[in-house]
């Protein structure tokens, strides 16, 4: 705290943690009081060695720790880690954030976590957030990593989804690219916007996902020796535009190319209307290039293959600005 940092700690609702160390089952009161006496600000409680097959058991386990933390009188952010989307509908009665899927490792798991979370956007808001897991950087010094463009796209999506921004990478050997990604003040401000709305998909060519048809993948299932193309095999050839409403009336668009080849991704007039923009033209601002782009009737991003993206903040343009807009729609990037 003396260095301006907060103190986070980890436990498990079972008898042991995922690493085999003692868990908190039956000792919630003692553990919570100990954390408070240490000045802990953030607690993650995992679900290894606990019953994850019965929702009522899981909810009761987390409720015991919730009540124990509240009894201390110290404000401690409570992060549930139960891996299933069924936490989302009740998560804000139990804690401040809740994991909605398995561990994110390769690019395929980034895609799946995002698609699962897309279905849960109504459940997120100030004080309680869907958690699609940690950010995977691009440093080859880390246990798992993705390409630089993929790591930035993951960050952009997590920002738009109002997700917790927790770096699960080697911070001691972070690349200049990743440092730039994770310290983008304009993007962080989007994530922390007071309205607290999670982004929704407003343009989508990806296959429809059925939550009942897929199984969460945890770290124990991940083998870093598997070829990268196998890890990416479950990423379909498709594109999406996500839209996050902001408290000032603007909207942040994240345009994503999941395809294996470069292409333009467009948010045309119908897409903009779905995003909440009721105007013929928009003022556009690039949140990664930190510059105004102009006035346009649609937003088009020229994106590279395998997960490249653009993050564009738009707001309705005045009639005078619209009348002087560019006659041809350029492709950003």
PDB file of N, CA, C and O in Angstrom, residues 24 26-35 64-65 67-69 71-72:
ATOM      1  N   UNK A  24      -9.988 -23.221   1.730  1.00  0.00           N
ATOM      2  CA  UNK A  24     -10.701 -22.494   2.791  1.00  0.00           C
ATOM      3  C   UNK A  24     -11.949 -23.196   3.292  1.00  0.00           C
ATOM      4  O   UNK A  24     -12.612 -22.677   4.192  1.00  0.00           O
ATOM      5  N   UNK A  26     -14.531 -24.772   5.368  1.00  0.00           N
ATOM      6  CA  UNK A  26     -14.659 -24.923   6.809  1.00  0.00           C
ATOM      7  C   UNK A  26     -13.883 -23.895   7.607  1.00  0.00           C
ATOM      8  O   UNK A  26     -14.009 -23.847   8.844  1.00  0.00           O
ATOM      9  N   UNK A  27     -13.092 -23.079   6.925  1.00  0.00           N
ATOM     10  CA  UNK A  27     -12.288 -22.070   7.620  1.00  0.00           C
ATOM     11  C   UNK A  27     -12.527 -20.679   7.044  1.00  0.00           C
ATOM     12  O   UNK A  27     -11.686 -19.791   7.156  1.00  0.00           O
ATOM     13  N   UNK A  28     -13.695 -20.467   6.446  1.00  0.00           N
ATOM     14  CA  UNK A  28     -13.968 -19.197   5.792  1.00  0.00           C
ATOM     15  C   UNK A  28     -13.856 -18.015   6.761  1.00  0.00           C
ATOM     16  O   UNK A  28     -13.267 -16.977   6.418  1.00  0.00           O
ATOM     17  N   UNK A  29     -14.424 -18.151   7.948  1.00  0.00           N
ATOM     18  CA  UNK A  29     -14.381 -17.057   8.909  1.00  0.00           C
ATOM     19  C   UNK A  29     -12.964 -16.712   9.331  1.00  0.00           C
ATOM     20  O   UNK A  29     -12.578 -15.533   9.374  1.00  0.00           O
ATOM     21  N   UNK A  30     -12.179 -17.732   9.649  1.00  0.00           N
ATOM     22  CA  UNK A  30     -10.798 -17.520  10.059  1.00  0.00           C
ATOM     23  C   UNK A  30      -9.975 -16.921   8.928  1.00  0.00           C
ATOM     24  O   UNK A  30      -9.207 -15.972   9.135  1.00  0.00           O
ATOM     25  N   UNK A  31     -10.136 -17.474   7.733  1.00  0.00           N
ATOM     26  CA  UNK A  31      -9.362 -16.979   6.594  1.00  0.00           C
ATOM     27  C   UNK A  31      -9.724 -15.534   6.268  1.00  0.00           C
ATOM     28  O   UNK A  31      -8.848 -14.695   6.029  1.00  0.00           O
ATOM     29  N   UNK A  32     -11.018 -15.218   6.250  1.00  0.00           N
ATOM     30  CA  UNK A  32     -11.442 -13.854   5.929  1.00  0.00           C
ATOM     31  C   UNK A  32     -10.899 -12.863   6.953  1.00  0.00           C
ATOM     32  O   UNK A  32     -10.417 -11.780   6.591  1.00  0.00           O
ATOM     33  N   UNK A  33     -10.972 -13.227   8.237  1.00  0.00           N
ATOM     34  CA  UNK A  33     -10.453 -12.337   9.278  1.00  0.00           C
ATOM     35  C   UNK A  33      -8.946 -12.147   9.135  1.00  0.00           C
ATOM     36  O   UNK A  33      -8.422 -11.037   9.342  1.00  0.00           O
ATOM     37  N   UNK A  34      -8.251 -13.214   8.751  1.00  0.00           N
ATOM     38  CA  UNK A  34      -6.802 -13.120   8.549  1.00  0.00           C
ATOM     39  C   UNK A  34      -6.481 -12.205   7.374  1.00  0.00           C
ATOM     40  O   UNK A  34      -5.598 -11.341   7.462  1.00  0.00           O
ATOM     41  N   UNK A  35      -7.209 -12.380   6.271  1.00  0.00           N
ATOM     42  CA  UNK A  35      -6.984 -11.514   5.108  1.00  0.00           C
ATOM     43  C   UNK A  35      -7.214 -10.050   5.465  1.00  0.00           C
ATOM     44  O   UNK A  35      -6.441  -9.164   5.072  1.00  0.00           O
ATOM     45  N   UNK A  64     -20.747 -18.497   1.826  1.00  0.00           N
ATOM     46  CA  UNK A  64     -20.063 -18.533   3.135  1.00  0.00           C
ATOM     47  C   UNK A  64     -18.864 -17.588   3.156  1.00  0.00           C
ATOM     48  O   UNK A  64     -18.649 -16.857   4.130  1.00  0.00           O
ATOM     49  N   UNK A  65     -18.075 -17.589   2.087  1.00  0.00           N
ATOM     50  CA  UNK A  65     -16.938 -16.683   2.056  1.00  0.00           C
ATOM     51  C   UNK A  65     -17.399 -15.236   1.894  1.00  0.00           C
ATOM     52  O   UNK A  65     -16.826 -14.315   2.499  1.00  0.00           O
ATOM     53  N   UNK A  67     -20.115 -13.898   3.105  1.00  0.00           N
ATOM     54  CA  UNK A  67     -20.564 -13.446   4.419  1.00  0.00           C
ATOM     55  C   UNK A  67     -19.388 -13.244   5.373  1.00  0.00           C
ATOM     56  O   UNK A  67     -19.384 -12.301   6.182  1.00  0.00           O
ATOM     57  N   UNK A  68     -18.392 -14.109   5.277  1.00  0.00           N
ATOM     58  CA  UNK A  68     -17.218 -13.982   6.142  1.00  0.00           C
ATOM     59  C   UNK A  68     -16.438 -12.712   5.816  1.00  0.00           C
ATOM     60  O   UNK A  68     -15.966 -12.008   6.718  1.00  0.00           O
ATOM     61  N   UNK A  69     -16.305 -12.402   4.539  1.00  0.00           N
ATOM     62  CA  UNK A  69     -15.607 -11.173   4.152  1.00  0.00           C
ATOM     63  C   UNK A  69     -16.385  -9.950   4.610  1.00  0.00           C
ATOM     64  O   UNK A  69     -15.797  -8.987   5.140  1.00  0.00           O
ATOM     65  N   UNK A  71     -18.338  -9.702   7.100  1.00  0.00           N
ATOM     66  CA  UNK A  71     -18.300  -9.596   8.568  1.00  0.00           C
ATOM     67  C   UNK A  71     -17.032  -8.916   9.066  1.00  0.00           C
ATOM     68  O   UNK A  71     -17.009  -8.403  10.191  1.00  0.00           O
ATOM     69  N   UNK A  72     -15.983  -8.889   8.248  1.00  0.00           N
ATOM     70  CA  UNK A  72     -14.741  -8.251   8.686  1.00  0.00           C
ATOM     71  C   UNK A  72     -14.841  -6.730   8.691  1.00  0.00           C
ATOM     72  O   UNK A  72     -14.059  -6.061   9.375  1.00  0.00           O
TER      73      UNK A  72
END
